[in-house]
Amino acid sequence: MDYKVIKKDISKLKVKPNLFDYEEVYKNFKWEDVAKNFEGLPNGGLNIAHEAIDKHANGPLADKTALIWIGKNSQREEYTYKDIKRESNKFANILKDLGFEKGERIFMYSPRVPYLYITAIGIFKNRCVMSPLFAQFGPEPVAQRMVSGNAKGLITTKHLYEKKILQIIDQLKELKYIFLIDVDEDINDKVLSLPKLMKNASEEFEIPPTDPEDMSLLHFTSGTTGKPKGVIHVHKAIYTHWVTGFYVLDFHEDDIFWCTADPGWVTGTSYSIISPWLHGITNVVYEGEFDAQKWLEILQNEKVTIWYTAPTAIRRFIRYGIEPKKEYDLSNLRHALSVGEPLNPEGVIWGVEKLGIPIHDTWWQTETGGIMIANYPSMDIKAGSMGKPIPGVEANIFIRDDNSIKEAKTEESGNLMLKKGWPSMMRGYLHMEEKYQKSFVDEWYDSEDIAYKDEDGYFWFVGRNKDIIKTSGHMVGTYEVESALMEHPAVAEVGVIGKPDPIAGEIVKAFVALKKGYEPSKNLEKELIALGRKKLGAAIAPKEIEFIDSLPKTRSGKIMRRLLKAKELGLPLGDTSTLEK
Ligand code: WT7
C-alpha cells in the first residue's frame, strides 16, 4: 500500500498537545482516573448538565462565553456559562412542574437555535431523555422515531408543528405536551408557548440524584443500510466525551471550537454540546446550512481555533476549487478534524495545502457514543488512515463467523471490533434486545465496518460490511476504489457499488461527480478506468463508470451506496428518511 505520511514536529505546533506521547498515555490509561475531572452532584451521582454547565457557572468561568450563536441571517448572540445555567434551570423547572419524570423522552425537532442547546441541558437536569431529530425530516421519519421512542414531549417551531406534526399527531399517543419555541401565546392546553413558560419559570433548580447509568440520550442511527434504530446512551458517557475532548480535539482553556454537525446526528450532541462544555471552552454554533464562503467567514471572524467537520464538507471545498488560506485569515485555526465517512488522502492533503493544517480523521458510530479511533496532533498521519484507538479503548480486527471470532493477521481485512465496556458504549437498542445482543461476540462489540490494521497499529477503513463487493473471488472495499478515483483531478466525489454479473458475481461500478469546470466524456471515462487499473489492478478496478451530477447523501453527509445500488437494479429505494434533499 502506498500512502503519504504527514510528519509531525511537536516543537512547531502552536500549543503543546495534551497527548504528547501516544504509546505512553495509552499504556497507562485507566478510566477510573478520569473521575477526578468531575465534581459529582452535591446529593450524589453524575449528571451531564452539572459537569458541562453548572460546575463552570458556579466557579471562575461563570462569565465566560459558553455559546456563540450565529443565525442564518448573520444574527449573533453570546451566552455565558451563567446564562446557560439560568436558562436551562428554567426549562428543567417547566418539565418538572408539568409532571415530566425521569427517563421520559423529549424529542427535539428544531433548527440549530439557542433554545435547542438550552433545553438539552434542561432535559438532562430533570433526568429526562433527549432525542434529537433533524429539522429537515418530513412527517414520516418523525412519526416513526417518535412512536418508536415513546415521545412524551416535543420541542419544535410553529412552522414545523403546523406543516409536519399536525398531520401525524394522531399517531403520537403518548405525547403530553408540545413546546413551541417561537410563539408568544399557547395554542391550546397541550401546545404551549416556550417563551411564555420561560418568563414565568423559576431560575433555581436542584438536579436530583442521577445514576451514571441513567439514560440521557436516545439517538436514531442514520440508516444508510436499513431501518433506523434507537440507540440508548447514559450520563456516564461523559467520561468518553471528556477524554476525547482532551486527547483528540485537544481542548485547551482558551479554545474556540466549532463542530459543524447538527444535533440530529450524534456528532452534534457529543461534540457540539457535551464535550466542549465539559472542558469549559467557547462553543460556536451556526444555524445555516453549508455555504463555503460563509463557513470560512465564521472560521476567520470568530477566530476559531479547533474545527470538527465532515468529509462531505471538505469534498465540497475541493469540488469548487476553494483555497481558504489565500482568501481568509485563518491564523487562529490550529487543529482540524473530520468524521462520518472515510477521509480520502486527497482530503488530508487538501488540508495541508489549502488550509495550512492537515485534517485529522476520526472514526466512531452512534453506537460508540464518542470518538474511538483517531489521528492526534502529536502523531504522524498516514493519509487515508483512521489512526489509532483512543486511550481506554481496545480495537482489533476479527474474522467473524456468526458467533465465533478469530483475530485477523496484520493487513488482513475483517470486522472492526471494540472491547466491551468503554463508558459511552450504547446500553441498548430501544425495544430491540435481540439485535443488541447480536452486536456482541464474547467481550467484543462488532461495528460491522470492515477494516484492517497495519504493522504500526494504524487502522484503515475498507467499507461497510454490507457495501463490500465480491468480484471474481476478490473482496473489494468501496473506500479503496473511491480513493483511487479521487486522485484524478476532475473527480469531486465517487460512490462505488457491486453490480450483479453472471460471470464475476459482481463487478465494480463507480458513480462519479465531477469538479466545477469538467464535463463527462468517453475519454474521461477511459482515463478513470485506466487510473483504476493502474492503482488497484485489473481485478479490483471499476469496470463501469457513470457520471452523475451529485451523489445521494444522508443529512450527515454519508454517500448512500445502498440507493445507488437500488437505482442501478431498479429496486425499491427502501427507507430514504435521512436522504439529503
Ligand atoms: C458509520 C457510523 C461518526 C459518528 C457519527 C455517527 C462510517 C464514520 C468514519 C471514518 C470511515 C466512517 C462508518 C461507521 N464512518 N467515521 N472516519 N472513516 N467511515 O455515525 O451515523 O452512526 O455512522 O459511519 O461506516 O460505522 P453513524
Coordinates of C-alpha atoms and ligand atoms in Angstrom, one line a residue:
M1 CA 0.0 0.0 0.0
D2 CA 1.4 3.4 -0.9
Y3 CA 0.5 6.3 1.3
K4 CA 1.8 9.7 2.2
V5 CA 2.9 10.4 5.7
I6 CA 2.3 13.8 7.2
K7 CA 5.2 14.2 9.7
K8 CA 4.5 16.0 13.0
D9 CA 7.1 18.1 14.6
I10 CA 5.8 18.9 18.1
S11 CA 8.1 21.8 18.5
K12 CA 6.4 23.5 15.6
L13 CA 2.8 23.2 17.0
K14 CA 1.3 26.4 18.4
V15 CA 0.3 24.8 21.7
K16 CA 1.7 21.8 23.4
P17 CA -0.7 18.9 22.7
N18 CA -2.5 17.2 25.6
L19 CA -1.5 13.9 24.2
F20 CA 2.3 14.2 24.0
D21 CA 3.3 10.6 23.8
Y22 CA 0.6 8.3 22.5
E23 CA 2.1 5.0 23.4
E24 CA 2.9 6.1 26.9
V25 CA -0.6 7.5 27.6
Y26 CA -2.3 4.5 26.0
K27 CA -0.3 2.1 28.2
N28 CA -1.0 3.8 31.5
F29 CA -4.6 4.9 30.9
K30 CA -7.3 4.0 33.4
W31 CA -11.0 5.1 33.1
E32 CA -11.2 5.4 36.9
D33 CA -8.6 8.2 36.7
V34 CA -10.9 10.3 34.6
A35 CA -13.4 10.7 37.5
K36 CA -11.2 13.4 39.1
N37 CA -12.3 15.7 36.3
F38 CA -15.8 15.5 37.5
E39 CA -17.4 17.2 40.6
G40 CA -20.4 14.9 41.0
L41 CA -23.8 16.1 42.2
P42 CA -24.0 17.6 45.7
N43 CA -26.5 14.9 46.5
G44 CA -24.7 12.1 44.8
G45 CA -24.4 10.8 41.3
L46 CA -23.3 12.1 38.0
N47 CA -25.2 14.3 35.6
I48 CA -24.1 15.7 32.3
A49 CA -25.7 19.1 32.9
H50 CA -23.9 19.6 36.2
E51 CA -20.5 18.8 34.7
A52 CA -21.0 20.6 31.5
I53 CA -22.6 23.8 32.7
D54 CA -23.4 24.3 36.4
K55 CA -19.9 23.4 37.6
H56 CA -18.4 26.2 35.5
A57 CA -21.3 28.6 36.2
N58 CA -20.6 28.2 39.9
G59 CA -16.9 29.0 39.6
P60 CA -14.4 31.2 37.9
L61 CA -15.8 30.5 34.4
A62 CA -19.3 31.9 35.2
D63 CA -18.9 34.9 32.9
K64 CA -17.0 33.1 30.2
T65 CA -18.8 32.7 26.8
A66 CA -20.1 29.2 26.5
L67 CA -22.0 29.6 23.3
I68 CA -21.5 31.9 20.3
W69 CA -24.6 31.5 18.1
I70 CA -24.7 32.7 14.6
G71 CA -28.1 32.8 12.9
K72 CA -28.7 32.0 9.3
N73 CA -29.3 35.7 8.7
S74 CA -26.0 36.5 10.4
Q75 CA -27.5 37.5 13.7
R76 CA -25.1 36.9 16.5
E77 CA -25.7 36.1 20.2
E78 CA -23.4 35.2 23.1
Y79 CA -24.3 33.2 26.2
T80 CA -22.1 32.8 29.2
Y81 CA -22.0 29.7 31.4
K82 CA -24.1 31.5 33.9
D83 CA -26.7 32.3 31.2
I84 CA -26.9 28.7 30.1
K85 CA -27.2 27.6 33.8
R86 CA -30.1 30.0 34.5
E87 CA -32.0 29.3 31.2
S88 CA -31.6 25.6 31.5
N89 CA -32.8 25.7 35.1
K90 CA -35.9 27.4 33.9
F91 CA -36.6 24.7 31.4
A92 CA -35.9 21.9 33.9
N93 CA -38.5 23.6 36.2
I94 CA -41.0 23.7 33.4
L95 CA -40.6 20.0 32.8
K96 CA -40.8 19.2 36.5
D97 CA -43.9 21.4 37.0
L98 CA -45.7 19.7 34.1
G99 CA -45.0 16.3 35.6
F100 CA -42.3 15.0 33.3
E101 CA -40.4 12.2 35.0
K102 CA -37.1 10.5 35.0
G103 CA -36.4 8.6 31.8
E104 CA -39.2 10.2 29.7
R105 CA -38.3 11.1 26.2
I106 CA -38.4 14.7 25.0
F107 CA -37.9 15.0 21.3
M108 CA -36.2 18.0 19.6
Y109 CA -37.3 18.9 16.2
S110 CA -35.8 22.3 15.6
P111 CA -33.3 24.2 13.6
R112 CA -30.0 25.0 15.4
V113 CA -31.2 27.8 17.6
P114 CA -30.1 28.7 21.1
Y115 CA -33.2 27.1 22.6
L116 CA -32.1 23.7 21.3
Y117 CA -28.9 23.9 23.3
I118 CA -30.5 25.4 26.4
T119 CA -33.4 22.9 26.6
A120 CA -31.0 20.0 26.0
I121 CA -29.3 20.9 29.3
G122 CA -32.7 21.4 31.0
I123 CA -33.8 18.0 29.9
F124 CA -30.6 16.4 31.4
K125 CA -31.2 18.3 34.6
N126 CA -34.7 16.9 35.0
R127 CA -33.3 13.4 34.2
C128 CA -35.4 13.2 31.1
V129 CA -34.0 11.8 27.9
M130 CA -33.2 14.0 24.9
S131 CA -34.0 12.6 21.5
P132 CA -32.9 14.9 18.6
L133 CA -34.3 14.9 15.1
F134 CA -33.1 16.8 12.0
A135 CA -35.4 19.8 11.3
Q136 CA -35.3 18.8 7.7
F137 CA -37.1 15.5 8.3
G138 CA -40.5 15.1 6.8
P139 CA -43.5 13.9 8.8
E140 CA -43.0 10.1 8.2
P141 CA -39.5 9.7 9.7
V142 CA -40.5 12.0 12.6
A143 CA -43.6 9.8 13.3
Q144 CA -41.6 6.6 13.0
R145 CA -39.0 7.8 15.5
M146 CA -41.3 9.5 18.0
V147 CA -43.6 6.4 18.1
S148 CA -40.7 4.0 18.5
G149 CA -39.1 6.3 21.1
N150 CA -42.3 6.7 23.2
A151 CA -42.2 10.5 22.9
K152 CA -43.7 12.3 25.9
G153 CA -42.7 15.8 25.0
L154 CA -41.7 17.7 21.8
I155 CA -39.8 20.9 21.3
T156 CA -40.3 22.4 17.9
T157 CA -41.2 25.6 15.9
K158 CA -44.7 26.8 14.9
H159 CA -43.9 26.2 11.3
L160 CA -42.8 22.5 11.8
Y161 CA -45.8 22.0 14.1
E162 CA -48.3 23.2 11.6
K163 CA -46.7 21.7 8.5
K164 CA -45.4 18.4 9.7
I165 CA -46.6 17.5 13.2
L166 CA -50.3 18.2 12.8
Q167 CA -50.7 15.5 10.2
I168 CA -49.1 12.8 12.3
I169 CA -50.4 13.9 15.7
D170 CA -52.9 11.0 15.9
Q171 CA -50.0 8.6 15.9
L172 CA -48.3 10.2 18.9
K173 CA -50.4 8.6 21.5
E174 CA -48.1 9.1 24.5
L175 CA -47.3 12.7 23.8
K176 CA -48.2 15.0 26.7
Y177 CA -47.0 18.5 25.6
I178 CA -45.6 20.3 22.7
F179 CA -43.3 23.3 23.3
L180 CA -43.2 25.9 20.6
I181 CA -40.1 28.0 20.7
D182 CA -41.4 30.9 18.6
V183 CA -44.9 31.8 19.6
D184 CA -45.9 34.2 22.4
E185 CA -49.2 32.6 23.4
D186 CA -50.3 29.0 23.9
I187 CA -52.2 27.4 21.0
N188 CA -54.2 25.1 23.4
D189 CA -53.6 23.4 26.7
K190 CA -51.2 20.9 25.2
V191 CA -49.4 23.1 22.7
L192 CA -47.6 25.7 24.7
S193 CA -45.5 28.8 24.2
L194 CA -42.0 28.1 25.4
P195 CA -41.0 31.8 25.7
K196 CA -44.1 32.4 27.9
L197 CA -43.3 29.4 30.1
M198 CA -39.7 30.6 30.4
K199 CA -40.8 34.1 31.5
N200 CA -42.6 32.6 34.5
A201 CA -40.2 29.8 35.4
S202 CA -38.0 29.8 38.5
E203 CA -34.3 30.3 37.9
E204 CA -33.3 27.9 40.7
F205 CA -33.2 24.2 40.2
E206 CA -31.6 21.4 42.1
I207 CA -30.6 18.5 40.0
P208 CA -32.0 15.3 41.6
P209 CA -29.6 12.5 42.3
T210 CA -28.6 10.9 38.9
D211 CA -27.2 7.5 38.5
P212 CA -24.3 7.4 36.0
E213 CA -26.2 4.6 34.3
D214 CA -29.4 6.7 33.9
M215 CA -30.5 7.1 30.3
S216 CA -29.6 10.6 28.8
L217 CA -29.9 10.4 25.1
L218 CA -31.7 8.4 22.5
H219 CA -30.3 8.7 19.0
F220 CA -31.6 7.2 15.9
T221 CA -28.9 5.9 13.6
S222 CA -28.7 7.4 10.2
G223 CA -29.8 4.3 8.4
T224 CA -27.6 4.2 5.4
T225 CA -28.2 0.5 5.2
G226 CA -31.6 -0.1 6.8
K227 CA -34.3 0.9 9.2
P228 CA -33.2 3.4 11.9
K229 CA -32.6 2.0 15.4
G230 CA -32.9 3.9 18.6
V231 CA -29.6 3.9 20.4
I232 CA -29.5 4.3 24.2
H233 CA -26.9 6.4 25.9
V234 CA -26.3 7.2 29.6
H235 CA -24.9 10.0 31.7
K236 CA -21.6 8.2 32.2
A237 CA -20.8 8.7 28.5
I238 CA -19.2 12.0 29.6
Y239 CA -16.1 10.0 30.6
T240 CA -15.5 9.4 26.8
H241 CA -16.5 12.9 25.9
W242 CA -14.0 14.3 28.4
V243 CA -11.2 12.1 27.3
T244 CA -11.7 12.6 23.5
G245 CA -12.1 16.4 24.0
F246 CA -8.8 16.3 25.8
Y247 CA -6.7 14.0 23.7
V248 CA -8.3 14.1 20.2
L249 CA -9.8 17.5 19.9
D250 CA -7.0 18.8 22.1
F251 CA -9.1 21.3 24.0
H252 CA -7.1 24.0 25.9
E253 CA -8.9 26.6 28.1
D254 CA -8.8 29.5 25.5
D255 CA -10.0 27.4 22.6
I256 CA -12.9 28.5 20.4
F257 CA -14.3 25.3 18.9
W258 CA -16.7 24.8 16.0
C259 CA -18.3 21.5 15.3
T260 CA -20.4 21.9 12.2
A261 CA -22.7 18.9 12.9
D262 CA -26.4 19.1 13.6
P263 CA -27.6 17.6 16.9
G264 CA -29.9 15.4 14.8
W265 CA -26.7 13.4 14.4
V266 CA -24.7 12.1 17.4
T267 CA -21.7 14.2 16.5
G268 CA -23.9 17.3 17.1
T269 CA -24.7 16.2 20.7
S270 CA -21.5 14.6 21.8
Y271 CA -19.2 17.3 20.3
S272 CA -21.4 20.3 19.7
I273 CA -22.9 20.3 23.2
I274 CA -21.3 18.0 25.7
S275 CA -17.6 17.6 25.1
P276 CA -16.6 21.3 24.6
W277 CA -18.7 22.4 27.6
L278 CA -17.2 19.7 29.9
H279 CA -13.9 21.5 29.2
G280 CA -15.4 24.9 29.8
I281 CA -14.4 26.3 26.4
T282 CA -16.3 28.5 23.9
N283 CA -18.5 26.7 21.5
V284 CA -19.6 28.1 18.2
V285 CA -23.0 27.1 16.6
Y286 CA -24.1 28.2 13.1
E287 CA -27.7 27.9 12.2
G288 CA -27.3 27.8 8.4
E289 CA -26.5 25.1 6.0
F290 CA -23.2 24.5 4.2
D291 CA -22.0 27.6 2.4
A292 CA -18.3 27.6 1.6
Q293 CA -17.8 31.4 1.9
K294 CA -20.0 31.8 5.0
W295 CA -18.2 28.9 6.7
L296 CA -14.8 30.4 6.0
E297 CA -16.0 33.8 7.3
I298 CA -17.1 32.1 10.5
L299 CA -13.7 30.4 10.9
Q300 CA -12.0 33.8 10.4
N301 CA -14.3 36.2 12.2
E302 CA -14.9 34.0 15.3
K303 CA -11.2 33.2 15.4
V304 CA -12.0 29.5 15.6
T305 CA -9.0 27.5 16.9
I306 CA -10.4 24.0 16.5
W307 CA -12.7 22.8 13.7
Y308 CA -14.5 19.5 13.6
T309 CA -16.3 18.8 10.3
A310 CA -17.1 16.1 7.8
P311 CA -15.5 14.7 4.6
T312 CA -18.6 15.8 2.7
A313 CA -17.8 19.4 3.5
I314 CA -14.1 19.0 2.6
R315 CA -15.1 17.5 -0.7
R316 CA -17.3 20.5 -1.5
F317 CA -14.4 22.8 -0.9
I318 CA -12.3 20.7 -3.2
R319 CA -15.1 20.5 -5.8
Y320 CA -15.4 24.3 -6.0
G321 CA -11.6 24.8 -6.1
I322 CA -11.7 27.0 -3.0
E323 CA -8.4 28.0 -1.4
P324 CA -9.2 29.1 2.2
K325 CA -5.7 30.2 3.2
K326 CA -5.5 32.5 0.2
E327 CA -8.8 34.2 0.7
Y328 CA -9.1 34.4 4.5
D329 CA -7.1 35.0 7.6
L330 CA -7.2 31.6 9.3
S331 CA -4.2 32.2 11.5
N332 CA -6.1 31.2 14.7
L333 CA -7.0 27.8 13.4
R334 CA -4.6 25.2 14.8
H335 CA -6.4 21.9 14.6
A336 CA -8.9 20.4 12.1
L337 CA -10.7 17.1 12.2
S338 CA -13.4 15.2 10.4
V339 CA -15.8 12.3 10.9
G340 CA -18.6 10.4 9.4
E341 CA -17.1 8.8 6.3
P342 CA -13.7 7.9 5.1
L343 CA -11.5 10.9 4.6
N344 CA -9.7 10.1 1.4
P345 CA -6.0 11.0 1.3
E346 CA -7.0 13.9 -1.0
G347 CA -8.9 15.4 1.9
V348 CA -5.9 15.2 4.3
I349 CA -3.6 16.7 1.7
W350 CA -6.1 19.5 0.8
G351 CA -5.9 20.5 4.4
V352 CA -2.1 20.7 4.4
E353 CA -2.0 22.7 1.1
K354 CA -5.1 24.9 1.2
L355 CA -6.0 25.2 4.9
G356 CA -2.5 25.2 6.3
I357 CA -3.0 22.2 8.6
P358 CA -3.9 18.6 7.9
I359 CA -7.4 17.3 8.5
H360 CA -7.3 14.6 11.2
D361 CA -9.7 11.7 10.6
T362 CA -11.6 10.3 13.4
W363 CA -13.8 7.1 13.4
W364 CA -16.8 6.3 15.6
Q365 CA -20.5 5.5 15.4
T366 CA -23.8 6.4 17.0
E367 CA -23.4 3.2 19.0
T368 CA -20.0 4.1 20.4
G369 CA -21.2 7.4 21.7
G370 CA -17.8 9.1 21.1
I371 CA -14.6 9.0 19.1
M372 CA -12.9 5.6 19.2
I373 CA -10.2 5.8 16.6
A374 CA -8.4 8.9 15.8
N375 CA -5.4 10.8 14.5
Y376 CA -3.7 13.0 17.1
P377 CA -2.0 16.4 16.9
S378 CA 1.3 14.8 18.0
M379 CA 1.2 11.7 15.9
D380 CA 2.3 11.3 12.3
I381 CA -0.7 10.9 9.9
K382 CA -0.7 8.2 7.3
A383 CA -3.0 10.0 4.9
G384 CA -6.1 7.8 4.4
S385 CA -5.8 6.0 7.7
M386 CA -8.3 6.4 10.6
G387 CA -5.4 6.5 13.1
K388 CA -5.2 4.6 16.4
P389 CA -7.7 3.8 19.2
I390 CA -8.1 6.4 21.9
P391 CA -6.6 5.7 25.3
G392 CA -9.0 3.4 27.2
V393 CA -10.3 1.7 24.1
E394 CA -9.1 -1.6 22.7
A395 CA -9.8 -2.1 19.0
N396 CA -9.0 -5.1 16.8
I397 CA -9.8 -6.8 13.6
F398 CA -11.5 -10.2 13.6
I399 CA -12.8 -12.6 11.1
R400 CA -16.3 -13.2 12.4
D401 CA -18.2 -16.3 11.7
D402 CA -21.6 -15.8 13.2
N403 CA -20.9 -16.4 16.9
S404 CA -17.2 -17.0 16.9
I405 CA -14.3 -14.7 16.1
K406 CA -10.7 -15.2 15.1
E407 CA -8.1 -12.4 15.2
A408 CA -7.1 -11.3 11.7
K409 CA -3.5 -11.0 10.6
T410 CA -1.7 -7.7 10.1
E411 CA -3.2 -6.1 6.9
E412 CA -5.9 -8.7 6.7
S413 CA -9.4 -7.2 6.4
G414 CA -12.1 -8.2 8.8
N415 CA -14.7 -6.8 11.2
L416 CA -13.6 -3.8 13.2
M417 CA -14.5 -4.7 16.8
L418 CA -14.1 -2.9 20.1
K419 CA -13.6 -4.5 23.6
K420 CA -16.8 -4.0 25.5
G421 CA -17.0 -1.6 28.4
W422 CA -15.9 1.9 27.4
P423 CA -18.2 4.5 29.2
S424 CA -20.1 5.8 26.2
M425 CA -20.9 2.4 24.7
M426 CA -24.6 2.1 23.8
R427 CA -26.6 0.5 26.5
G428 CA -29.1 -1.0 24.1
Y429 CA -31.2 -0.6 21.0
L430 CA -34.6 0.6 22.2
H431 CA -37.2 -2.3 22.1
M432 CA -34.7 -4.4 20.1
E433 CA -32.9 -6.5 22.7
E434 CA -32.1 -9.4 20.4
K435 CA -30.5 -7.1 17.8
Y436 CA -28.4 -5.6 20.6
Q437 CA -27.2 -8.9 21.8
K438 CA -26.2 -9.8 18.3
S439 CA -23.8 -6.8 18.2
F440 CA -21.5 -8.6 20.6
V441 CA -19.4 -11.7 20.3
D442 CA -17.7 -12.7 23.5
E443 CA -16.3 -9.5 25.0
W444 CA -16.3 -7.6 21.7
Y445 CA -18.7 -5.2 20.1
D446 CA -18.9 -5.6 16.3
S447 CA -19.1 -2.3 14.4
E448 CA -19.9 -4.1 11.2
D449 CA -17.3 -2.0 9.5
I450 CA -14.6 -3.8 7.5
A451 CA -11.1 -2.5 8.2
Y452 CA -7.5 -3.7 8.7
K453 CA -4.6 -2.8 10.9
D454 CA -1.1 -2.2 9.6
E455 CA 2.2 -3.2 11.2
D456 CA 2.4 0.2 13.1
G457 CA -1.0 -0.3 14.6
Y458 CA -2.8 2.3 12.3
F459 CA -6.4 1.3 11.3
W460 CA -7.6 1.5 7.7
F461 CA -11.2 1.6 6.6
V462 CA -12.2 -0.8 3.9
G463 CA -16.0 -0.4 3.7
R464 CA -19.3 -1.0 5.5
N465 CA -19.9 -4.8 5.8
K466 CA -23.0 -4.6 3.7
D467 CA -21.3 -2.5 1.0
I468 CA -18.4 -4.9 0.4
I469 CA -18.2 -6.1 -3.2
K470 CA -17.4 -9.6 -4.1
T471 CA -15.9 -9.7 -7.6
S472 CA -14.3 -12.8 -9.2
G473 CA -13.4 -14.2 -5.8
H474 CA -11.9 -10.9 -4.5
M475 CA -13.4 -8.9 -1.6
V476 CA -13.3 -5.2 -2.6
G477 CA -13.8 -2.4 -0.2
T478 CA -15.6 0.7 -1.6
Y479 CA -13.2 3.0 0.1
E480 CA -10.1 1.8 -1.7
V481 CA -11.7 2.1 -5.1
E482 CA -13.2 5.5 -4.3
S483 CA -9.9 6.9 -3.0
A484 CA -8.1 5.8 -6.2
L485 CA -10.5 7.6 -8.5
M486 CA -10.5 10.7 -6.2
E487 CA -6.9 11.1 -7.3
H488 CA -8.0 12.2 -10.7
P489 CA -8.0 16.0 -10.9
A490 CA -11.5 16.0 -12.5
V491 CA -13.2 14.0 -9.8
A492 CA -15.1 15.6 -6.9
E493 CA -17.0 12.6 -5.5
V494 CA -17.3 8.9 -6.1
G495 CA -19.6 6.2 -4.9
V496 CA -18.9 2.6 -5.7
I497 CA -21.2 -0.4 -5.8
G498 CA -21.2 -4.1 -6.8
K499 CA -23.3 -4.7 -9.8
P500 CA -24.5 -8.2 -10.3
D501 CA -22.8 -10.0 -13.1
P502 CA -23.3 -13.6 -14.3
I503 CA -19.6 -14.3 -14.5
A504 CA -17.8 -12.3 -11.9
G505 CA -20.6 -12.5 -9.3
E506 CA -20.4 -8.7 -9.1
I507 CA -18.5 -6.1 -11.0
V508 CA -17.3 -2.9 -9.6
K509 CA -19.2 0.1 -10.8
A510 CA -18.4 3.7 -9.9
F511 CA -20.7 6.7 -9.9
V512 CA -18.6 9.9 -10.4
A513 CA -19.5 13.5 -9.8
L514 CA -17.1 16.0 -11.4
K515 CA -15.5 19.2 -10.2
K516 CA -16.6 22.5 -11.4
G517 CA -15.3 23.1 -15.0
Y518 CA -15.2 19.5 -16.1
E519 CA -17.6 17.7 -18.4
P520 CA -18.4 14.0 -18.7
S521 CA -16.9 12.4 -21.8
K522 CA -15.9 9.0 -23.2
N523 CA -12.3 10.0 -22.9
L524 CA -12.6 10.8 -19.3
E525 CA -14.4 7.5 -18.7
K526 CA -11.4 5.7 -20.2
E527 CA -8.9 7.7 -18.2
L528 CA -10.7 6.8 -15.0
I529 CA -10.8 3.1 -15.8
A530 CA -7.1 3.3 -16.7
L531 CA -6.4 5.1 -13.4
G532 CA -8.3 2.4 -11.5
R533 CA -6.4 -0.4 -13.2
K534 CA -3.1 1.3 -12.6
K535 CA -3.7 1.9 -8.9
L536 CA -5.8 -1.1 -8.0
G537 CA -5.0 -3.8 -10.6
A538 CA -7.5 -5.2 -13.1
A539 CA -9.3 -7.5 -10.7
I540 CA -10.5 -4.7 -8.4
A541 CA -10.6 -1.7 -10.8
P542 CA -14.1 -0.4 -11.7
K543 CA -15.4 -1.9 -15.0
E544 CA -18.1 0.7 -15.4
I545 CA -18.2 4.4 -14.8
E546 CA -21.4 6.5 -14.7
F547 CA -21.2 10.3 -14.4
I548 CA -23.9 11.9 -12.3
D549 CA -24.4 15.5 -11.0
S550 CA -24.2 14.6 -7.4
L551 CA -24.3 11.5 -5.2
P552 CA -27.3 10.7 -2.9
K553 CA -26.3 11.5 0.7
T554 CA -27.7 11.4 4.2
R555 CA -28.3 14.6 6.2
S556 CA -25.0 13.8 7.9
G557 CA -23.2 13.7 4.5
K558 CA -22.7 10.0 4.0
I559 CA -22.9 8.7 0.5
M560 CA -25.8 6.3 0.3
R561 CA -24.4 3.5 -1.8
R562 CA -27.5 1.4 -1.0
L563 CA -29.5 3.9 -3.0
L564 CA -27.1 3.9 -5.9
K565 CA -27.4 0.2 -6.0
A566 CA -31.2 0.1 -5.7
K567 CA -31.4 2.6 -8.6
E568 CA -29.0 0.6 -10.7
L569 CA -31.1 -2.5 -10.2
G570 CA -34.4 -0.8 -10.5
L571 CA -35.3 -1.9 -7.0
P572 CA -37.5 -0.1 -4.4
L573 CA -35.4 2.6 -2.6
G574 CA -36.3 1.5 0.9
D575 CA -36.0 3.9 3.8
T576 CA -35.0 7.3 2.5
S577 CA -35.9 9.4 5.5
T578 CA -32.3 10.5 6.1
L579 CA -31.7 11.4 2.5
E580 CA -30.4 14.9 1.9
K581 CA -32.9 16.6 -0.3
Ligands
WT7_1 C1 -20.6 4.8 10.4 C2 -21.3 5.3 11.6 C3 -19.4 9.1 13.0 C4 -20.1 9.4 14.3 C5 -21.4 9.9 14.0 C6 -22.5 8.8 13.7 C7 -18.9 5.5 9.0 C8 -17.7 7.1 10.5 C9 -15.7 7.2 9.6 C10 -14.4 7.3 9.2 C11 -14.7 5.7 7.5 C12 -16.5 6.2 8.9 C13 -18.7 4.0 9.4 C14 -19.4 3.9 10.7 N1 -17.7 6.3 9.4 N2 -16.5 7.7 10.6 N3 -13.5 8.2 9.8 N4 -13.9 6.6 8.2 N5 -16.0 5.5 7.9 O1 -22.1 7.9 12.7 O2 -24.3 7.6 11.5 O3 -23.6 6.0 13.4 O4 -22.4 6.1 11.2 O5 -20.0 5.9 9.6 O6 -19.2 3.2 8.4 O7 -19.8 2.6 11.0 P1 -23.2 6.9 12.3

